[in-house]
Amino acid sequence: MTRTRLLAALVMAPVAIAAVLWLPTGWLMLPSAVVMLLALWEWLRLADVEDTLARSILLACNLALMVALVWGSRSHHTSALPLFQLVVVLGVLWWLLALLWLRHYDFAARHDGSARMLKLAAGTAAVVPAWCALALIHASQPNGHRWLLLALGLVWAADSGAYFTGRRFGGRWFGGRRLAPRISPNKTWEGVVGGVVAALLIALPGALLLGATPAQLPGILLVSAFTVLFSVVGDLLESLLKRHAGLKDSGDLIPGHGGMLDRLDSVLAALPVFALGKIWLGF
């Protein structure tokens, strides 16, 4: 890890944590929408939309969709957000379909109109449900802001656990099989296992500190495991798009880290899964 990368992380992490813990849900939705739309801006670049005006119009359409969801979910009970719940379910279904896309590397790889349209739709299906999930988790009672921090912590822990486990044990436990050699050659199954274990080590004490009962712990751990697995899907899908576009990073907005999408790819897939699991199991 370079010094620039470390310094950028030391600046971003406290800001993100402070925003999650201290901002009311309505106010948190504003900066989170900006961050998500910056990631979508980079996604549009990966979808071969090079024209700035076209990208601006598409971004405005997605912003309008976010505004429409807020307007349609107006209620005295902020935690209700019924349309947000529907969008989160659709988001999880989208990431299940993304698994099929990852199995077929050449699907939508051509730089033609149909491939571009598919990737544009995929961008909306990835970004808007993640934003809705963030709001749902944060607005939940009690301790929604802390549950959101735990959800993000799972992704961060999994990322670190996968990195160090993959470096130390990569290629030793699964006969040298790589996770997705054509998409991301450095990712290993050992790294996935290490990431899940690291996340569960965070999930267990975190859930107990947030007041989860012993009866709820198995469900929370199961949701946490699926959250991490889907975060891997999000990471791989962005890697696939970058390979199709012939790019190393989605952008250069964050020094040492690449683009905003490079930092959010895992989070985009993880948050809808965690939110749906939290609603379904009622923790």
PDB file of N, CA, C and O in Angstrom, residues 35-79:
ATOM      1  N   VAL A  35     -22.177  10.660  -3.889  1.00  0.00           N
ATOM      2  CA  VAL A  35     -21.122   9.656  -4.025  1.00  0.00           C
ATOM      3  C   VAL A  35     -21.543   8.554  -4.997  1.00  0.00           C
ATOM      4  O   VAL A  35     -20.767   8.133  -5.872  1.00  0.00           O
ATOM      5  N   MET A  36     -22.787   8.087  -4.859  1.00  0.00           N
ATOM      6  CA  MET A  36     -23.279   7.030  -5.750  1.00  0.00           C
ATOM      7  C   MET A  36     -23.335   7.511  -7.196  1.00  0.00           C
ATOM      8  O   MET A  36     -22.997   6.767  -8.128  1.00  0.00           O
ATOM      9  N   LEU A  37     -23.742   8.741  -7.398  1.00  0.00           N
ATOM     10  CA  LEU A  37     -23.827   9.260  -8.763  1.00  0.00           C
ATOM     11  C   LEU A  37     -22.445   9.481  -9.376  1.00  0.00           C
ATOM     12  O   LEU A  37     -22.263   9.338 -10.588  1.00  0.00           O
ATOM     13  N   LEU A  38     -21.457   9.819  -8.550  1.00  0.00           N
ATOM     14  CA  LEU A  38     -20.084   9.887  -9.053  1.00  0.00           C
ATOM     15  C   LEU A  38     -19.622   8.510  -9.532  1.00  0.00           C
ATOM     16  O   LEU A  38     -18.952   8.387 -10.565  1.00  0.00           O
ATOM     17  N   ALA A  39     -19.980   7.483  -8.758  1.00  0.00           N
ATOM     18  CA  ALA A  39     -19.645   6.119  -9.184  1.00  0.00           C
ATOM     19  C   ALA A  39     -20.373   5.765 -10.475  1.00  0.00           C
ATOM     20  O   ALA A  39     -19.800   5.120 -11.371  1.00  0.00           O
ATOM     21  N   LEU A  40     -21.632   6.197 -10.598  1.00  0.00           N
ATOM     22  CA  LEU A  40     -22.388   5.926 -11.818  1.00  0.00           C
ATOM     23  C   LEU A  40     -21.786   6.666 -13.013  1.00  0.00           C
ATOM     24  O   LEU A  40     -21.771   6.147 -14.133  1.00  0.00           O
ATOM     25  N   TRP A  41     -21.290   7.877 -12.782  1.00  0.00           N
ATOM     26  CA  TRP A  41     -20.625   8.627 -13.847  1.00  0.00           C
ATOM     27  C   TRP A  41     -19.472   7.814 -14.433  1.00  0.00           C
ATOM     28  O   TRP A  41     -19.279   7.752 -15.655  1.00  0.00           O
ATOM     29  N   GLU A  42     -18.711   7.173 -13.547  1.00  0.00           N
ATOM     30  CA  GLU A  42     -17.600   6.341 -14.014  1.00  0.00           C
ATOM     31  C   GLU A  42     -18.107   5.067 -14.680  1.00  0.00           C
ATOM     32  O   GLU A  42     -17.493   4.568 -15.636  1.00  0.00           O
ATOM     33  N   TRP A  43     -19.223   4.528 -14.173  1.00  0.00           N
ATOM     34  CA  TRP A  43     -19.818   3.343 -14.792  1.00  0.00           C
ATOM     35  C   TRP A  43     -20.203   3.658 -16.240  1.00  0.00           C
ATOM     36  O   TRP A  43     -20.020   2.834 -17.136  1.00  0.00           O
ATOM     37  N   LEU A  44     -20.765   4.840 -16.473  1.00  0.00           N
ATOM     38  CA  LEU A  44     -21.156   5.232 -17.822  1.00  0.00           C
ATOM     39  C   LEU A  44     -19.951   5.272 -18.753  1.00  0.00           C
ATOM     40  O   LEU A  44     -20.058   4.955 -19.940  1.00  0.00           O
ATOM     41  N   ARG A  45     -18.825   5.661 -18.206  1.00  0.00           N
ATOM     42  CA  ARG A  45     -17.589   5.640 -19.008  1.00  0.00           C
ATOM     43  C   ARG A  45     -17.239   4.205 -19.395  1.00  0.00           C
ATOM     44  O   ARG A  45     -16.837   3.942 -20.545  1.00  0.00           O
ATOM     45  N   LEU A  46     -17.374   3.278 -18.459  1.00  0.00           N
ATOM     46  CA  LEU A  46     -17.098   1.877 -18.762  1.00  0.00           C
ATOM     47  C   LEU A  46     -18.097   1.313 -19.764  1.00  0.00           C
ATOM     48  O   LEU A  46     -17.813   0.317 -20.431  1.00  0.00           O
ATOM     49  N   ALA A  47     -19.275   1.950 -19.842  1.00  0.00           N
ATOM     50  CA  ALA A  47     -20.304   1.509 -20.792  1.00  0.00           C
ATOM     51  C   ALA A  47     -20.148   2.177 -22.152  1.00  0.00           C
ATOM     52  O   ALA A  47     -21.079   2.159 -22.969  1.00  0.00           O
ATOM     53  N   ASP A  48     -18.989   2.797 -22.390  1.00  0.00           N
ATOM     54  CA  ASP A  48     -18.663   3.414 -23.686  1.00  0.00           C
ATOM     55  C   ASP A  48     -19.467   4.683 -23.965  1.00  0.00           C
ATOM     56  O   ASP A  48     -19.671   5.031 -25.134  1.00  0.00           O
ATOM     57  N   VAL A  49     -19.926   5.349 -22.928  1.00  0.00           N
ATOM     58  CA  VAL A  49     -20.576   6.650 -23.120  1.00  0.00           C
ATOM     59  C   VAL A  49     -19.503   7.712 -22.881  1.00  0.00           C
ATOM     60  O   VAL A  49     -19.261   8.137 -21.751  1.00  0.00           O
ATOM     61  N   GLU A  50     -18.858   8.135 -23.932  1.00  0.00           N
ATOM     62  CA  GLU A  50     -17.741   9.066 -23.821  1.00  0.00           C
ATOM     63  C   GLU A  50     -18.187  10.525 -23.853  1.00  0.00           C
ATOM     64  O   GLU A  50     -17.529  11.391 -23.280  1.00  0.00           O
ATOM     65  N   ASP A  51     -19.292  10.794 -24.520  1.00  0.00           N
ATOM     66  CA  ASP A  51     -19.763  12.166 -24.661  1.00  0.00           C
ATOM     67  C   ASP A  51     -20.224  12.720 -23.312  1.00  0.00           C
ATOM     68  O   ASP A  51     -21.065  12.122 -22.635  1.00  0.00           O
ATOM     69  N   THR A  52     -19.674  13.865 -22.921  1.00  0.00           N
ATOM     70  CA  THR A  52     -19.979  14.441 -21.613  1.00  0.00           C
ATOM     71  C   THR A  52     -21.448  14.821 -21.498  1.00  0.00           C
ATOM     72  O   THR A  52     -22.071  14.602 -20.447  1.00  0.00           O
ATOM     73  N   LEU A  53     -22.022  15.377 -22.551  1.00  0.00           N
ATOM     74  CA  LEU A  53     -23.430  15.769 -22.506  1.00  0.00           C
ATOM     75  C   LEU A  53     -24.325  14.550 -22.332  1.00  0.00           C
ATOM     76  O   LEU A  53     -25.261  14.566 -21.517  1.00  0.00           O
ATOM     77  N   ALA A  54     -24.049  13.482 -23.065  1.00  0.00           N
ATOM     78  CA  ALA A  54     -24.858  12.264 -22.947  1.00  0.00           C
ATOM     79  C   ALA A  54     -24.752  11.680 -21.541  1.00  0.00           C
ATOM     80  O   ALA A  54     -25.766  11.263 -20.950  1.00  0.00           O
ATOM     81  N   ARG A  55     -23.548  11.664 -21.003  1.00  0.00           N
ATOM     82  CA  ARG A  55     -23.377  11.139 -19.639  1.00  0.00           C
ATOM     83  C   ARG A  55     -24.105  12.009 -18.625  1.00  0.00           C
ATOM     84  O   ARG A  55     -24.702  11.502 -17.669  1.00  0.00           O
ATOM     85  N   SER A  56     -24.084  13.318 -18.842  1.00  0.00           N
ATOM     86  CA  SER A  56     -24.773  14.238 -17.922  1.00  0.00           C
ATOM     87  C   SER A  56     -26.283  14.003 -17.956  1.00  0.00           C
ATOM     88  O   SER A  56     -26.952  14.017 -16.911  1.00  0.00           O
ATOM     89  N   ILE A  57     -26.832  13.793 -19.143  1.00  0.00           N
ATOM     90  CA  ILE A  57     -28.271  13.540 -19.269  1.00  0.00           C
ATOM     91  C   ILE A  57     -28.650  12.232 -18.592  1.00  0.00           C
ATOM     92  O   ILE A  57     -29.647  12.151 -17.860  1.00  0.00           O
ATOM     93  N   LEU A  58     -27.847  11.199 -18.808  1.00  0.00           N
ATOM     94  CA  LEU A  58     -28.120   9.911 -18.176  1.00  0.00           C
ATOM     95  C   LEU A  58     -28.010  10.008 -16.660  1.00  0.00           C
ATOM     96  O   LEU A  58     -28.805   9.409 -15.922  1.00  0.00           O
ATOM     97  N   LEU A  59     -27.039  10.766 -16.194  1.00  0.00           N
ATOM     98  CA  LEU A  59     -26.889  10.947 -14.751  1.00  0.00           C
ATOM     99  C   LEU A  59     -28.100  11.696 -14.184  1.00  0.00           C
ATOM    100  O   LEU A  59     -28.606  11.344 -13.110  1.00  0.00           O
ATOM    101  N   ALA A  60     -28.567  12.709 -14.912  1.00  0.00           N
ATOM    102  CA  ALA A  60     -29.737  13.461 -14.473  1.00  0.00           C
ATOM    103  C   ALA A  60     -30.976  12.573 -14.417  1.00  0.00           C
ATOM    104  O   ALA A  60     -31.818  12.721 -13.517  1.00  0.00           O
ATOM    105  N   CYS A  61     -31.092  11.637 -15.341  1.00  0.00           N
ATOM    106  CA  CYS A  61     -32.230  10.702 -15.327  1.00  0.00           C
ATOM    107  C   CYS A  61     -32.202   9.830 -14.077  1.00  0.00           C
ATOM    108  O   CYS A  61     -33.247   9.573 -13.460  1.00  0.00           O
ATOM    109  N   ASN A  62     -31.021   9.381 -13.699  1.00  0.00           N
ATOM    110  CA  ASN A  62     -30.901   8.567 -12.488  1.00  0.00           C
ATOM    111  C   ASN A  62     -31.170   9.395 -11.234  1.00  0.00           C
ATOM    112  O   ASN A  62     -31.780   8.907 -10.273  1.00  0.00           O
ATOM    113  N   LEU A  63     -30.725  10.640 -11.230  1.00  0.00           N
ATOM    114  CA  LEU A  63     -31.029  11.535 -10.120  1.00  0.00           C
ATOM    115  C   LEU A  63     -32.540  11.752 -10.020  1.00  0.00           C
ATOM    116  O   LEU A  63     -33.108  11.746  -8.918  1.00  0.00           O
ATOM    117  N   ALA A  64     -33.189  11.929 -11.156  1.00  0.00           N
ATOM    118  CA  ALA A  64     -34.641  12.096 -11.159  1.00  0.00           C
ATOM    119  C   ALA A  64     -35.337  10.858 -10.607  1.00  0.00           C
ATOM    120  O   ALA A  64     -36.352  10.963  -9.889  1.00  0.00           O
ATOM    121  N   LEU A  65     -34.813   9.686 -10.915  1.00  0.00           N
ATOM    122  CA  LEU A  65     -35.380   8.454 -10.363  1.00  0.00           C
ATOM    123  C   LEU A  65     -35.247   8.427  -8.848  1.00  0.00           C
ATOM    124  O   LEU A  65     -36.194   8.043  -8.132  1.00  0.00           O
ATOM    125  N   MET A  66     -34.102   8.838  -8.329  1.00  0.00           N
ATOM    126  CA  MET A  66     -33.915   8.902  -6.882  1.00  0.00           C
ATOM    127  C   MET A  66     -34.917   9.870  -6.239  1.00  0.00           C
ATOM    128  O   MET A  66     -35.534   9.565  -5.212  1.00  0.00           O
ATOM    129  N   VAL A  67     -35.082  11.035  -6.858  1.00  0.00           N
ATOM    130  CA  VAL A  67     -36.024  12.023  -6.334  1.00  0.00           C
ATOM    131  C   VAL A  67     -37.444  11.470  -6.366  1.00  0.00           C
ATOM    132  O   VAL A  67     -38.225  11.651  -5.421  1.00  0.00           O
ATOM    133  N   ALA A  68     -37.793  10.780  -7.445  1.00  0.00           N
ATOM    134  CA  ALA A  68     -39.134  10.202  -7.557  1.00  0.00           C
ATOM    135  C   ALA A  68     -39.381   9.152  -6.478  1.00  0.00           C
ATOM    136  O   ALA A  68     -40.486   9.053  -5.926  1.00  0.00           O
ATOM    137  N   LEU A  69     -38.362   8.374  -6.164  1.00  0.00           N
ATOM    138  CA  LEU A  69     -38.507   7.366  -5.116  1.00  0.00           C
ATOM    139  C   LEU A  69     -38.729   8.012  -3.753  1.00  0.00           C
ATOM    140  O   LEU A  69     -39.544   7.547  -2.958  1.00  0.00           O
ATOM    141  N   VAL A  70     -38.011   9.096  -3.489  1.00  0.00           N
ATOM    142  CA  VAL A  70     -38.204   9.818  -2.229  1.00  0.00           C
ATOM    143  C   VAL A  70     -39.605  10.417  -2.173  1.00  0.00           C
ATOM    144  O   VAL A  70     -40.317  10.303  -1.165  1.00  0.00           O
ATOM    145  N   TRP A  71     -40.018  11.041  -3.259  1.00  0.00           N
ATOM    146  CA  TRP A  71     -41.343  11.663  -3.303  1.00  0.00           C
ATOM    147  C   TRP A  71     -42.444  10.615  -3.145  1.00  0.00           C
ATOM    148  O   TRP A  71     -43.426  10.822  -2.429  1.00  0.00           O
ATOM    149  N   GLY A  72     -42.275   9.476  -3.805  1.00  0.00           N
ATOM    150  CA  GLY A  72     -43.288   8.422  -3.727  1.00  0.00           C
ATOM    151  C   GLY A  72     -43.310   7.691  -2.404  1.00  0.00           C
ATOM    152  O   GLY A  72     -44.275   6.969  -2.112  1.00  0.00           O
ATOM    153  N   SER A  73     -42.269   7.856  -1.592  1.00  0.00           N
ATOM    154  CA  SER A  73     -42.196   7.178  -0.297  1.00  0.00           C
ATOM    155  C   SER A  73     -42.479   8.120   0.870  1.00  0.00           C
ATOM    156  O   SER A  73     -42.203   7.782   2.012  1.00  0.00           O
ATOM    157  N   ARG A  74     -43.004   9.311   0.568  1.00  0.00           N
ATOM    158  CA  ARG A  74     -43.267  10.267   1.643  1.00  0.00           C
ATOM    159  C   ARG A  74     -44.190   9.664   2.696  1.00  0.00           C
ATOM    160  O   ARG A  74     -45.232   9.093   2.378  1.00  0.00           O
ATOM    161  N   SER A  75     -43.767   9.776   3.951  1.00  0.00           N
ATOM    162  CA  SER A  75     -44.534   9.198   5.051  1.00  0.00           C
ATOM    163  C   SER A  75     -44.080   9.851   6.341  1.00  0.00           C
ATOM    164  O   SER A  75     -42.966  10.376   6.438  1.00  0.00           O
ATOM    165  N   HIS A  76     -44.966   9.820   7.346  1.00  0.00           N
ATOM    166  CA  HIS A  76     -44.584  10.317   8.664  1.00  0.00           C
ATOM    167  C   HIS A  76     -43.581   9.376   9.327  1.00  0.00           C
ATOM    168  O   HIS A  76     -42.892   9.747  10.263  1.00  0.00           O
ATOM    169  N   HIS A  77     -43.524   8.148   8.839  1.00  0.00           N
ATOM    170  CA  HIS A  77     -42.600   7.151   9.398  1.00  0.00           C
ATOM    171  C   HIS A  77     -41.467   6.952   8.401  1.00  0.00           C
ATOM    172  O   HIS A  77     -41.613   6.254   7.398  1.00  0.00           O
ATOM    173  N   THR A  78     -40.329   7.571   8.683  1.00  0.00           N
ATOM    174  CA  THR A  78     -39.199   7.533   7.742  1.00  0.00           C
ATOM    175  C   THR A  78     -38.739   6.116   7.455  1.00  0.00           C
ATOM    176  O   THR A  78     -38.298   5.790   6.357  1.00  0.00           O
ATOM    177  N   SER A  79     -38.851   5.240   8.455  1.00  0.00           N
ATOM    178  CA  SER A  79     -38.330   3.881   8.283  1.00  0.00           C
ATOM    179  C   SER A  79     -39.176   3.043   7.339  1.00  0.00           C
ATOM    180  O   SER A  79     -38.779   1.955   6.952  1.00  0.00           O
TER     181      SER A  79
END
